[in-house]
Coordinates of C-alpha atoms and ligand atoms in Angstrom, one line a residue:
Chain I
X1 CA 65.8 63.5 91.4
X2 CA 67.0 61.4 94.3
X3 CA 70.1 59.7 94.5
X4 CA 71.3 56.6 96.3
X5 CA 74.8 56.7 97.2
X6 CA 76.8 53.6 98.0
X7 CA 79.1 54.3 101.0
X8 CA 82.5 52.1 100.5
X9 CA 83.8 51.3 103.9
X10 CA 85.9 48.7 105.9
X11 CA 83.6 48.0 108.7
X12 CA 85.2 50.6 110.6
X13 CA 85.6 53.8 108.3
X14 CA 83.9 55.3 105.4
X15 CA 86.8 55.4 102.4
X16 CA 87.5 58.4 100.8
X17 CA 86.4 57.3 97.5
X18 CA 82.6 57.7 98.5
X19 CA 83.4 61.5 99.3
X20 CA 84.0 61.8 95.3
X21 CA 80.9 59.8 94.6
X22 CA 78.9 62.1 96.7
X23 CA 79.8 64.8 95.0
X24 CA 79.1 63.8 91.6
X25 CA 75.8 62.4 92.8
X26 CA 74.7 65.8 94.0
X27 CA 74.8 67.1 90.5
X28 CA 72.0 65.1 89.7
X29 CA 69.9 65.8 92.9
X30 CA 69.2 65.0 96.7
X31 CA 71.5 62.6 97.7
X32 CA 71.0 59.6 100.2
X33 CA 73.5 57.4 101.5
X34 CA 73.4 53.5 101.6
X35 CA 75.4 51.8 104.5
X36 CA 75.5 48.2 104.0
X37 CA 77.4 46.0 105.9
X38 CA 77.5 44.2 109.6
X39 CA 78.0 46.3 112.8
X40 CA 78.4 49.3 110.6
X41 CA 77.0 52.2 113.5
X42 CA 80.2 53.9 113.3
X43 CA 80.2 53.7 109.7
X44 CA 76.6 55.1 109.6
X45 CA 77.5 57.7 112.0
X46 CA 80.7 59.2 109.7
X47 CA 78.4 59.0 106.6
X48 CA 75.7 61.0 108.3
X49 CA 78.2 63.6 108.5
X50 CA 79.4 64.2 104.9
X51 CA 78.5 67.2 103.7
X52 CA 75.5 67.3 100.9
X53 CA 74.0 63.7 102.0
X54 CA 70.2 64.4 103.3
X55 CA 69.7 60.9 104.7
X56 CA 71.7 57.5 105.7
X57 CA 69.7 54.1 105.3
X58 CA 71.5 51.4 107.2
X59 CA 71.5 47.8 106.4
X60 CA 73.2 45.9 109.2
X61 CA 72.9 42.4 108.8
X62 CA 75.5 39.3 108.3
X63 CA 74.5 38.5 104.9
X64 CA 75.9 42.0 103.9
X65 CA 79.2 41.4 106.0
X66 CA 81.5 41.1 103.4
X67 CA 79.6 43.1 100.6
X68 CA 78.6 40.1 98.5
X69 CA 77.0 41.2 95.1
X70 CA 74.4 38.6 95.4
X71 CA 73.3 39.9 98.8
X72 CA 73.3 43.4 98.4
X73 CA 72.0 43.8 94.7
X74 CA 68.5 42.6 95.9
X75 CA 68.4 45.3 98.9
X76 CA 69.7 48.2 96.5
X77 CA 67.1 47.4 93.9
X78 CA 64.2 47.2 96.5
X79 CA 65.6 50.7 97.7
X80 CA 65.8 51.9 94.0
X81 CA 61.8 51.5 93.2
X82 CA 61.7 54.9 94.9
X83 CA 64.6 56.6 93.5
X84 CA 65.9 57.6 90.1
X85 CA 69.8 56.9 90.1
X86 CA 72.0 54.7 92.0
X87 CA 75.8 56.1 92.6
X88 CA 78.7 54.1 93.5
X89 CA 82.5 54.9 93.4
X90 CA 84.1 52.7 90.7
X91 CA 86.1 50.6 93.3
X92 CA 86.6 47.0 93.2
X93 CA 83.1 47.0 95.3
X94 CA 81.2 49.5 93.5
X95 CA 82.1 47.9 90.2
X96 CA 81.5 44.4 91.5
X97 CA 77.9 45.4 92.8
X98 CA 76.5 48.1 90.2
X99 CA 76.4 46.4 86.8
X100 CA 74.2 43.8 89.0
X101 CA 71.8 46.2 90.1
X102 CA 71.8 47.7 86.6
X103 CA 70.8 44.7 84.8
X104 CA 68.1 44.0 87.9
X105 CA 66.8 47.7 87.0
X106 CA 67.2 47.1 83.6
X107 CA 69.4 50.0 83.0
X108 CA 72.7 50.1 80.9
X109 CA 75.3 50.9 83.6
X110 CA 77.5 54.2 82.7
X111 CA 80.9 53.3 84.0
X112 CA 83.8 55.5 85.6
X113 CA 82.0 58.7 84.8
X114 CA 84.3 61.5 84.5
X115 CA 81.6 64.6 84.7
X116 CA 77.9 65.4 84.9
X117 CA 76.7 67.2 82.1
X118 CA 73.4 67.0 82.7
X119 CA 70.6 64.7 84.3
X120 CA 71.0 62.2 81.6
X121 CA 74.5 63.2 80.1
X122 CA 78.0 62.1 81.2
X123 CA 81.5 61.7 80.0
X124 CA 83.5 58.7 80.6
X125 CA 86.9 57.1 79.6
X126 CA 86.9 54.6 76.5
X127 CA 90.6 52.9 75.4
X128 CA 92.5 53.2 78.3
X129 CA 91.6 56.9 78.9
X130 CA 93.0 57.6 74.8
X131 CA 89.2 58.9 74.3
X132 CA 86.5 60.4 76.2
X133 CA 82.9 59.5 74.9
X134 CA 80.0 61.7 76.2
X135 CA 77.1 59.5 76.1
X136 CA 73.4 60.5 76.8
X137 CA 70.9 57.7 78.5
X138 CA 67.4 56.6 77.4
X139 CA 67.0 54.9 80.6
X140 CA 64.3 55.9 83.1
X141 CA 66.9 55.1 86.0
X142 CA 70.5 55.9 86.0
X143 CA 73.3 53.9 87.6
X144 CA 76.7 55.1 87.6
X145 CA 80.2 54.6 88.7
X146 CA 82.4 57.2 89.4
X147 CA 86.0 58.0 88.7
X148 CA 87.4 59.0 92.0
X149 CA 89.9 61.6 90.9
X150 CA 87.7 63.1 88.5
X151 CA 85.3 64.8 91.4
X152 CA 86.2 66.9 94.4
X153 CA 85.8 65.2 97.5
X154 CA 82.7 66.1 99.7
X155 CA 83.6 67.4 103.3
X156 CA 83.7 64.7 105.3
X157 CA 82.4 67.0 108.4
X158 CA 79.6 69.3 108.5
X159 CA 76.4 67.3 107.6
X160 CA 73.6 66.1 110.1
X161 CA 71.7 63.6 108.4
X162 CA 69.1 61.6 109.7
X163 CA 69.7 57.6 109.8
X164 CA 67.2 55.2 109.2
X165 CA 67.4 51.3 109.5
X166 CA 66.2 49.5 106.3
X167 CA 66.1 45.8 106.3
X168 CA 68.4 43.5 104.4
X169 CA 67.3 40.9 102.1
X170 CA 69.2 37.9 103.4
X171 CA 71.3 35.4 102.1
X172 CA 70.7 34.6 98.6
X173 CA 72.5 31.5 99.6
X174 CA 74.6 31.8 96.2
X175 CA 78.0 32.5 97.4
X176 CA 80.5 32.5 100.7
X177 CA 83.3 34.5 101.4
X178 CA 86.0 32.4 102.7
X179 CA 88.7 35.1 103.6
X180 CA 91.0 37.5 102.6
X181 CA 94.5 38.8 102.2
X182 CA 94.3 42.7 103.0
X183 CA 97.6 43.9 103.4
X184 CA 98.3 46.1 106.2
X185 CA 99.9 49.4 104.8
X186 CA 101.0 52.1 106.9
X187 CA 101.8 54.1 103.9
X188 CA 98.8 56.4 102.3
X189 CA 96.3 54.7 100.4
X190 CA 97.2 55.0 96.8
X191 CA 93.9 56.7 95.7
X192 CA 94.4 59.4 98.3
X193 CA 98.0 59.9 98.5
X194 CA 99.3 63.4 97.4
X195 CA 102.7 61.9 96.6
X196 CA 103.2 58.4 94.7
X197 CA 106.5 56.8 94.2
X198 CA 106.0 53.8 91.7
X199 CA 108.8 51.1 90.6
X200 CA 108.6 49.3 87.4
X201 CA 110.2 46.1 85.8
X202 CA 113.6 47.9 86.2
X203 CA 113.9 47.3 89.9
X204 CA 114.9 43.9 89.3
X205 CA 113.7 41.9 92.5
X206 CA 111.6 42.1 95.4
X207 CA 114.1 42.9 98.0
X208 CA 115.9 45.8 95.7
X209 CA 112.2 47.0 95.3
X210 CA 111.9 47.9 99.1
X211 CA 115.3 48.6 99.5
X212 CA 115.4 51.5 96.6
X213 CA 111.4 52.7 96.5
X214 CA 110.5 52.5 100.4
X215 CA 113.1 55.0 101.5
X216 CA 112.2 57.4 98.8
X217 CA 108.6 56.9 99.5
X218 CA 109.4 57.7 103.1
X219 CA 111.4 60.7 102.2
X220 CA 108.8 62.0 100.5
X221 CA 106.0 60.6 102.8
X222 CA 104.7 59.2 99.6
X223 CA 102.5 56.0 99.2
X224 CA 104.1 53.2 96.9
X225 CA 102.6 51.8 93.4
X226 CA 104.1 49.9 90.9
X227 CA 103.7 48.8 87.3
X228 CA 101.7 45.8 86.1
X229 CA 105.5 44.4 85.0
X230 CA 107.1 45.0 88.9
X231 CA 103.6 43.1 89.9
X232 CA 103.4 40.3 87.9
X233 CA 107.5 39.4 88.6
X234 CA 106.6 39.4 91.8
X235 CA 108.4 42.3 93.6
X236 CA 105.3 44.3 94.8
X237 CA 101.9 42.9 95.3
X238 CA 98.5 43.3 93.3
X239 CA 96.8 46.1 95.2
X240 CA 99.9 48.3 93.9
X241 CA 99.3 48.0 90.8
X242 CA 98.4 51.7 88.6
X243 CA 96.8 51.6 85.2
X244 CA 93.8 50.6 83.1
X245 CA 93.6 47.6 85.1
X246 CA 94.7 48.7 88.5
X247 CA 94.2 51.6 90.4
X248 CA 93.7 55.1 88.9
X249 CA 95.3 57.7 90.5
X250 CA 96.1 61.2 90.5
X251 CA 98.0 62.5 93.1
X252 CA 99.9 66.1 93.5
X253 CA 103.4 64.4 92.4
X254 CA 103.6 61.0 90.8
X255 CA 107.5 59.3 90.4
X256 CA 108.0 56.6 88.0
X257 CA 110.9 54.7 88.8
X258 CA 112.2 52.5 86.1
X259 CA 108.8 52.4 84.2
X260 CA 108.6 52.4 80.5
X261 CA 105.4 54.3 80.0
X262 CA 103.2 51.9 78.2
X263 CA 99.5 53.4 77.2
X264 CA 98.1 51.0 80.0
X265 CA 100.3 52.0 82.6
X266 CA 99.6 55.7 81.7
X267 CA 95.9 55.1 81.7
X268 CA 96.3 55.1 85.5
X269 CA 98.5 58.0 86.4
X270 CA 98.5 60.9 83.5
X271 CA 96.0 62.7 85.1
X272 CA 98.6 63.6 88.1
X273 CA 99.3 67.1 88.5
X274 CA 103.3 66.7 88.3
X275 CA 104.6 63.6 86.7
X276 CA 108.3 62.7 87.8
X277 CA 110.2 60.1 85.6
X278 CA 113.4 58.6 86.3
X279 CA 114.4 56.4 83.6
X280 CA 118.2 55.2 82.0
X281 CA 116.5 55.0 78.3
X282 CA 116.3 58.8 77.4
X283 CA 113.9 57.8 74.4
X284 CA 111.6 56.1 77.0
X285 CA 107.9 57.1 76.7
X286 CA 107.6 57.9 80.3
X287 CA 109.5 61.2 79.2
X288 CA 106.6 62.2 76.8
X289 CA 104.3 63.0 79.7
X290 CA 106.8 63.7 82.4
X291 CA 107.1 67.3 83.8
X292 CA 110.8 66.4 85.3
X293 CA 113.0 63.8 83.9
X294 CA 116.0 62.7 85.1
X295 CA 118.3 60.1 82.6
X296 CA 119.8 57.7 84.8
X297 CA 120.5 54.3 86.4
X298 CA 117.9 54.1 89.0
X299 CA 120.1 51.8 91.1
X300 CA 122.8 54.6 91.2
X301 CA 120.2 58.2 91.2
X302 CA 117.5 56.6 93.4
X303 CA 119.9 56.5 96.8
X304 CA 121.4 59.5 95.6
X305 CA 118.1 61.2 95.5
X306 CA 116.5 59.7 98.7
X307 CA 119.9 60.6 100.6
X308 CA 119.9 64.3 99.4
X309 CA 116.1 64.7 100.3
X310 CA 116.3 63.3 103.7
X311 CA 118.9 66.1 104.5
Chain S
X1 CA 81.2 19.6 83.0
X2 CA 80.4 22.3 80.7
X3 CA 82.0 25.8 80.4
X4 CA 81.1 28.7 78.5
X5 CA 83.6 31.5 77.5
X6 CA 82.4 35.0 75.6
X7 CA 85.0 36.6 73.7
X8 CA 85.3 40.0 72.0
X9 CA 87.0 40.9 69.4
X10 CA 88.7 44.4 70.3
X11 CA 91.3 46.6 68.6
X12 CA 94.6 45.0 69.5
X13 CA 96.2 46.3 72.6
X14 CA 99.4 47.0 71.0
X15 CA 97.6 49.7 68.9
X16 CA 97.4 53.4 70.1
X17 CA 93.9 54.5 69.5
X18 CA 93.3 57.1 67.4
X19 CA 90.0 59.4 67.9
X20 CA 88.4 60.0 64.5
X21 CA 88.2 63.7 63.4
X22 CA 84.5 64.1 63.3
X23 CA 84.3 63.0 67.0
X24 CA 81.9 59.9 66.1
X25 CA 84.5 57.4 67.4
X26 CA 88.0 55.6 67.2
X27 CA 89.2 54.7 64.1
X28 CA 89.0 50.9 63.6
X29 CA 89.9 50.8 59.7
X30 CA 92.6 48.9 58.7
X31 CA 93.7 48.5 62.2
X32 CA 95.0 45.3 64.0
X33 CA 91.9 43.5 66.1
X34 CA 92.7 41.0 68.3
X35 CA 90.7 38.8 70.9
X36 CA 90.3 40.9 74.2
X37 CA 93.2 40.1 76.3
X38 CA 91.2 39.2 79.4
X39 CA 88.8 36.6 77.2
X40 CA 92.2 35.1 76.2
X41 CA 92.9 34.3 80.0
X42 CA 89.1 33.2 80.0
X43 CA 89.6 30.9 77.3
X44 CA 92.9 29.3 78.9
X45 CA 91.2 29.0 82.2
X46 CA 88.6 26.8 80.6
X47 CA 91.4 24.7 79.1
X48 CA 93.5 24.3 82.2
X49 CA 90.1 23.1 83.6
X50 CA 90.1 20.3 81.3
X51 CA 91.9 18.4 83.5
X52 CA 89.5 18.9 86.2
X53 CA 86.6 17.8 85.2
X54 CA 85.5 20.1 82.1
X55 CA 84.3 18.0 79.3
X56 CA 83.1 20.7 76.7
X57 CA 84.3 24.7 76.2
X58 CA 82.0 26.7 74.3
X59 CA 83.3 30.0 72.9
X60 CA 80.4 32.7 72.1
X61 CA 80.7 36.0 70.2
X62 CA 78.7 38.7 69.6
X63 CA 79.5 41.4 66.8
X64 CA 80.4 41.4 63.2
X65 CA 80.9 38.4 61.0
X66 CA 84.9 39.1 61.5
X67 CA 84.1 38.0 65.0
X68 CA 84.5 34.4 63.7
X69 CA 88.4 35.2 63.6
X70 CA 88.4 35.6 67.3
X71 CA 86.4 32.3 67.5
X72 CA 88.8 30.4 65.4
X73 CA 91.5 31.8 67.6
X74 CA 89.8 30.2 70.7
X75 CA 89.1 27.0 68.8
X76 CA 92.8 26.7 67.9
X77 CA 93.9 27.3 71.5
X78 CA 91.5 24.4 72.7
X79 CA 87.8 25.1 72.8
X80 CA 85.5 22.9 71.4
X81 CA 82.5 24.6 69.7
X82 CA 81.5 28.0 68.8
X83 CA 78.8 30.1 68.2
X84 CA 78.6 33.6 66.6
X85 CA 75.9 35.9 67.4
X86 CA 76.0 38.7 64.2
X87 CA 74.6 41.9 64.8
X88 CA 74.6 45.4 62.6
X89 CA 74.5 47.5 65.4
X90 CA 76.8 47.6 68.3
X91 CA 75.3 45.6 71.1
X92 CA 75.9 47.4 74.5
X93 CA 76.9 45.0 77.7
X94 CA 73.5 44.9 78.9
X95 CA 72.1 43.3 75.3
X96 CA 75.4 41.5 75.5
X97 CA 74.5 40.0 78.9
X98 CA 70.9 39.3 77.5
X99 CA 71.9 37.4 74.6
X100 CA 74.5 35.0 76.6
X101 CA 72.1 34.5 79.1
X102 CA 69.8 33.2 76.0
X103 CA 72.6 31.2 75.3
X104 CA 72.8 29.8 78.7
X105 CA 69.3 29.1 78.8
X106 CA 70.1 26.7 75.8
X107 CA 73.6 25.3 76.7
X108 CA 73.0 25.0 80.4
X109 CA 77.2 25.5 81.0
X110 CA 77.9 24.6 84.4
X111 CA 80.5 27.7 84.7
X112 CA 80.4 31.0 82.5
X113 CA 84.0 32.4 82.2
X114 CA 84.5 36.4 80.9
X115 CA 86.8 38.9 80.9
X116 CA 86.8 41.3 83.7
X117 CA 86.7 44.0 80.8
X118 CA 86.8 44.6 77.5
X119 CA 89.9 47.0 76.5
X120 CA 87.7 49.1 73.8
X121 CA 84.8 50.1 75.9
X122 CA 86.3 49.5 79.3
X123 CA 82.8 48.6 80.7
X124 CA 83.4 46.1 83.3
X125 CA 79.9 45.3 83.5
X126 CA 78.9 42.3 81.3
X127 CA 79.8 39.2 83.6
X128 CA 78.4 40.8 86.5
X129 CA 74.9 41.6 84.4
X130 CA 74.7 38.2 83.5
X131 CA 75.2 36.5 86.8
X132 CA 72.3 39.2 87.7
X133 CA 70.3 37.9 85.0
X134 CA 70.7 34.7 85.7
X135 CA 70.4 34.8 89.4
X136 CA 73.6 32.8 90.0
X137 CA 76.4 33.8 92.1
X138 CA 79.6 35.9 90.5
X139 CA 83.1 36.0 91.2
X140 CA 84.7 39.2 89.4
X141 CA 88.5 40.2 89.2
X142 CA 89.9 36.4 89.4
X143 CA 93.2 35.2 90.1
X144 CA 92.6 32.0 91.0
X145 CA 89.9 29.5 90.2
X146 CA 89.5 26.2 92.0
X147 CA 86.5 24.0 90.6
X148 CA 84.6 21.2 92.4
X149 CA 81.9 19.3 91.2
X150 CA 79.5 21.7 92.6
X151 CA 81.0 24.8 93.7
X152 CA 84.0 26.8 92.6
X153 CA 86.5 29.1 95.0
X154 CA 87.9 32.0 93.5
X155 CA 90.7 34.1 94.5
X156 CA 89.7 37.9 93.8
X157 CA 91.6 41.0 93.2
X158 CA 90.2 43.7 95.0
X159 CA 91.4 47.3 96.0
X160 CA 92.9 46.2 99.1
X161 CA 94.6 42.8 98.1
X162 CA 92.6 39.5 97.8
X163 CA 89.5 38.0 98.9
X164 CA 88.4 34.3 98.7
X165 CA 84.5 33.5 97.5
X166 CA 83.1 30.0 97.0
X167 CA 80.1 30.1 94.9
X168 CA 77.4 27.4 94.0
X169 CA 77.3 26.1 90.6
X170 CA 76.4 27.3 87.9
X171 CA 78.3 30.4 88.4
X172 CA 79.8 33.5 86.4
X173 CA 83.6 33.9 86.8
X174 CA 85.5 36.8 85.2
X175 CA 89.0 36.9 85.1
X176 CA 91.9 39.5 85.9
X177 CA 95.1 39.5 84.3
X178 CA 97.2 37.4 86.6
X179 CA 95.0 34.2 86.5
X180 CA 97.3 32.6 83.9
X181 CA 99.1 33.3 80.9
X182 CA 97.3 32.1 77.6
X183 CA 99.0 30.1 75.4
X184 CA 99.5 30.6 71.7
X185 CA 97.7 28.3 69.1
X186 CA 100.5 25.8 67.6
X187 CA 100.2 25.7 63.5
X188 CA 98.6 22.1 64.0
X189 CA 95.9 23.4 66.4
X190 CA 95.1 26.2 63.9
X191 CA 94.6 23.9 61.0
X192 CA 92.4 21.7 63.3
X193 CA 90.3 24.7 64.1
X194 CA 89.2 25.3 60.9
X195 CA 86.9 22.1 61.4
X196 CA 85.5 22.4 64.7
X197 CA 82.0 23.5 64.6
X198 CA 81.1 27.2 64.3
X199 CA 77.3 28.1 64.4
X200 CA 76.7 31.7 63.1
X201 CA 73.0 33.2 64.3
X202 CA 71.7 36.6 64.5
X203 CA 70.8 38.4 67.6
X204 CA 67.1 38.6 66.2
X205 CA 66.8 34.6 66.4
X206 CA 66.9 35.0 70.3
X207 CA 64.0 37.4 70.3
X208 CA 66.0 39.6 72.8
X209 CA 65.8 43.4 72.8
X210 CA 69.2 44.5 72.1
X211 CA 68.6 47.9 71.2
X212 CA 71.1 50.5 73.1
X213 CA 70.1 52.5 75.9
X214 CA 73.3 55.0 75.6
X215 CA 73.5 57.5 72.7
X216 CA 77.2 58.8 72.2
X217 CA 77.3 62.3 71.5
X218 CA 80.8 62.6 70.8
X219 CA 84.0 61.2 71.0
X220 CA 87.2 63.4 71.8
X221 CA 90.5 63.3 72.6
X222 CA 91.9 63.7 76.2
X223 CA 94.0 67.0 77.1
X224 CA 97.5 65.9 76.3
X225 CA 100.0 66.6 78.5
X226 CA 103.5 68.4 77.3
X227 CA 106.8 66.8 77.6
X228 CA 108.2 69.0 80.6
X229 CA 112.0 69.3 81.0
X230 CA 114.9 67.0 81.4
X231 CA 117.1 67.7 84.7
X232 CA 120.7 67.4 84.5
X233 CA 121.5 65.3 87.9
X234 CA 120.2 64.9 91.2
X235 CA 120.7 67.9 92.8
X236 CA 118.8 69.8 90.1
X237 CA 116.0 67.5 90.7
X238 CA 116.1 68.0 94.8
X239 CA 116.2 71.9 93.6
X240 CA 112.9 71.5 91.5
X241 CA 111.4 69.3 94.0
X242 CA 112.0 71.9 96.9
X243 CA 110.9 75.0 94.8
X244 CA 107.6 73.0 94.2
X245 CA 107.6 72.4 97.9
X246 CA 107.4 68.6 97.6
X247 CA 110.9 68.4 99.5
X248 CA 112.0 70.5 102.5
Ligands
FAD401 C1 95.4 44.6 78.8 C2 96.4 44.8 79.5 C3 96.7 45.6 80.7 C4 97.3 46.2 81.3 N1 97.4 46.8 82.2 C5 98.3 47.5 83.1 C6 98.2 48.3 84.1 O1 97.1 48.4 85.0 N2 99.1 48.6 84.7 C7 100.4 48.7 83.9 O2 101.3 49.4 84.6 N3 100.9 47.9 83.2 C8 99.6 47.2 82.4 N4 99.7 46.5 81.4 C9 101.1 46.6 80.9 C10 101.9 47.5 79.9 O3 101.4 47.6 78.7 C11 103.3 46.9 80.1 O4 104.0 45.8 79.7 C12 103.8 47.4 81.7 O5 103.3 48.7 82.4 C13 105.7 47.9 81.6 O6 105.7 47.8 82.9 P1 107.6 48.7 83.0 O7 107.2 49.7 82.4 O8 107.6 48.2 84.5 O9 108.5 47.4 82.4 P2 109.3 47.8 81.0 O10 108.1 48.4 79.7 O11 110.1 46.7 81.1 O12 110.0 49.0 81.2 C14 111.1 49.1 82.0 C15 111.9 50.4 82.1 O13 112.9 50.7 82.8 C16 114.2 51.3 82.5 N5 115.0 50.6 82.8 C17 116.0 49.8 82.6 N6 116.7 49.3 84.1 C18 117.2 50.8 84.2 C19 117.8 51.4 85.2 N7 118.9 50.4 85.7 N8 117.8 52.2 85.5 C20 116.6 53.3 84.7 N9 115.7 52.9 84.1 C21 115.8 51.2 84.1 C22 113.9 50.8 81.0 O14 114.6 52.0 80.3 C23 112.4 50.5 80.6 O15 111.6 51.8 80.2 C24 98.9 45.8 80.9 C25 98.7 45.0 79.4 C26 97.6 44.6 78.9 C27 98.0 43.9 77.8
AMP402 N1 80.1 41.4 72.3 C1 80.9 40.5 72.8 N2 81.0 39.0 72.5 C2 81.4 38.3 73.9 N3 81.8 38.4 74.7 C3 81.6 39.9 75.1 C4 81.3 40.9 74.6 N4 81.2 42.1 74.9 C5 81.8 41.7 76.2 N5 81.9 40.4 76.4 C6 82.1 39.4 77.3 O1 82.3 40.8 79.0 C7 83.5 41.2 78.9 C8 83.5 42.2 79.7 O2 83.4 43.3 79.1 P1 82.5 44.4 79.3 O3 81.4 44.7 80.4 O4 82.1 45.2 78.0 O5 84.0 45.4 79.9 C9 84.6 40.7 78.1 O6 85.8 40.4 78.6 C10 83.7 39.4 77.5 O7 84.0 38.2 78.2

């Protein structure tokens, strides 16, 4: 089977989410990687080194600069003419593009794949991860998005794939990119962080969120996340949200501070290796999934914890 | 300007889903069903756009006869007219998108607003598929929507932050949670909604093949986490963290 993998990148470097998608794709067959963008030579060089990638296809064009689904989909559809599966990481970009491709190929996409059971059978989460469905596809071609936390990352170095240029399909004239506010964050990215400290509604204000959560995260070398309640209240930006409708994370250690543990939040972090919860309510549902629980007022215990970790 | 809003009837988000013992799916017998939360947001957004040139809101649902209730809720919120497309069999996103395309071909809306994802199957596909089939622009995960006579400008929630795109109309938009806070329908509006038009059709009438492409072989419960231990104080937590190698 020949598999085309969508390379997630920021114009400069390959994003980690790609590596998990390559691992999943390799279970299906021979992996080719598609780098679409503008001025993406460097990305293509990097993609060629990913272990398991046999060829890198590069589409370098102004119309692909912002990965608009309207311009990317016709390119992927064309490339899929001679390939059997399209695999994208389940990032916001992957989720935006893959279903459009699937519809144009007349294929039912399989979203957030957790495991590849065989060439046509996959598992995926439903109901916010409260159930796992095993589904078999009757479609000739497969379109999948891959949950990054469910697959090992392919090695970023070691491969030496050939690089081939392919031509873009041009601007379809349906949409245009107007701008972005991408957070400049020195902390580890949530989806690849080894440790995450997340704050909830209990933090009470943006100021207190930063005063309490940031130093604790610094002491642990951690990334920072948040519950939806904290994001909605403006304590943290939207890209911090962990959960069913935010990011899915599975770090070595997840520290939930002042988060109750609603199923929609758990959906995003319950596969973390070790969960630590700090909450003043000893009956908070978060304690049902926490390996280590500390019952207490976060305004007291978090500064104390930060201080004791720093020495 | 006309807006089409597809709404799905799903297990209420407050209900904890239970996997059936025979592994065929999630138990939906005698549990509370509601409008998919993202679709409530889509209906609300359409209503708010009524001050911005929108004159008619048509809501559509595909599913069992009981999805009428979901459509009545949307009518009570402020939608003008509803279409129910019944199907005995569960229709997958690709089939839903094809039926919606048929509705769009008939109704010719300027804008279709869907939820970004239905919280039962968590597919996050239908809007993108519909846009692809229609050959129009798509703006997924919207947290802000600005409509003009011939375009819609949408702020999208993406992994790294926010992104803004402008689409030519007609176009497809899917909602994220922070787009708005949906209203509750008032009692008088619930009464009024009973006399708003609701047309019932069948999938077969549209001549669209919606036969499923996927077979669900089984549905299981994920591995359960065991509750761990509670530590007495910060010192004990620090000790445990050190033992784990997380802290120096
Ligand atoms: C469709 C849908 C999708 C959703 N998606 C997500 C999602 O992706 N992610 C997500 O997180 N949520 C999501 N939610 C929301 C979710 O249902 C909860 O509302 C949310 O997670 C609650 O956030 P919280 O735990 O911070 O707040 P709360 O539930 O209010 O919990 C606050 C906690 O802090 C504790 N506390 C209060 N004061 C202190 C103190 N001084 N010290 C210590 N502890 C204290 C309280 O005991 C409580 O347990 C979604 C909801 C819906 C309907
Ligand atoms: N059966 C359905 N009837 C009406 N709308 C639907 C249906 N299924 C999906 N949708 C719409 O498509 C969106 C995304 O659903 P999904 O792709 O299934 O996650 C939902 O939020 C609805 O707006």
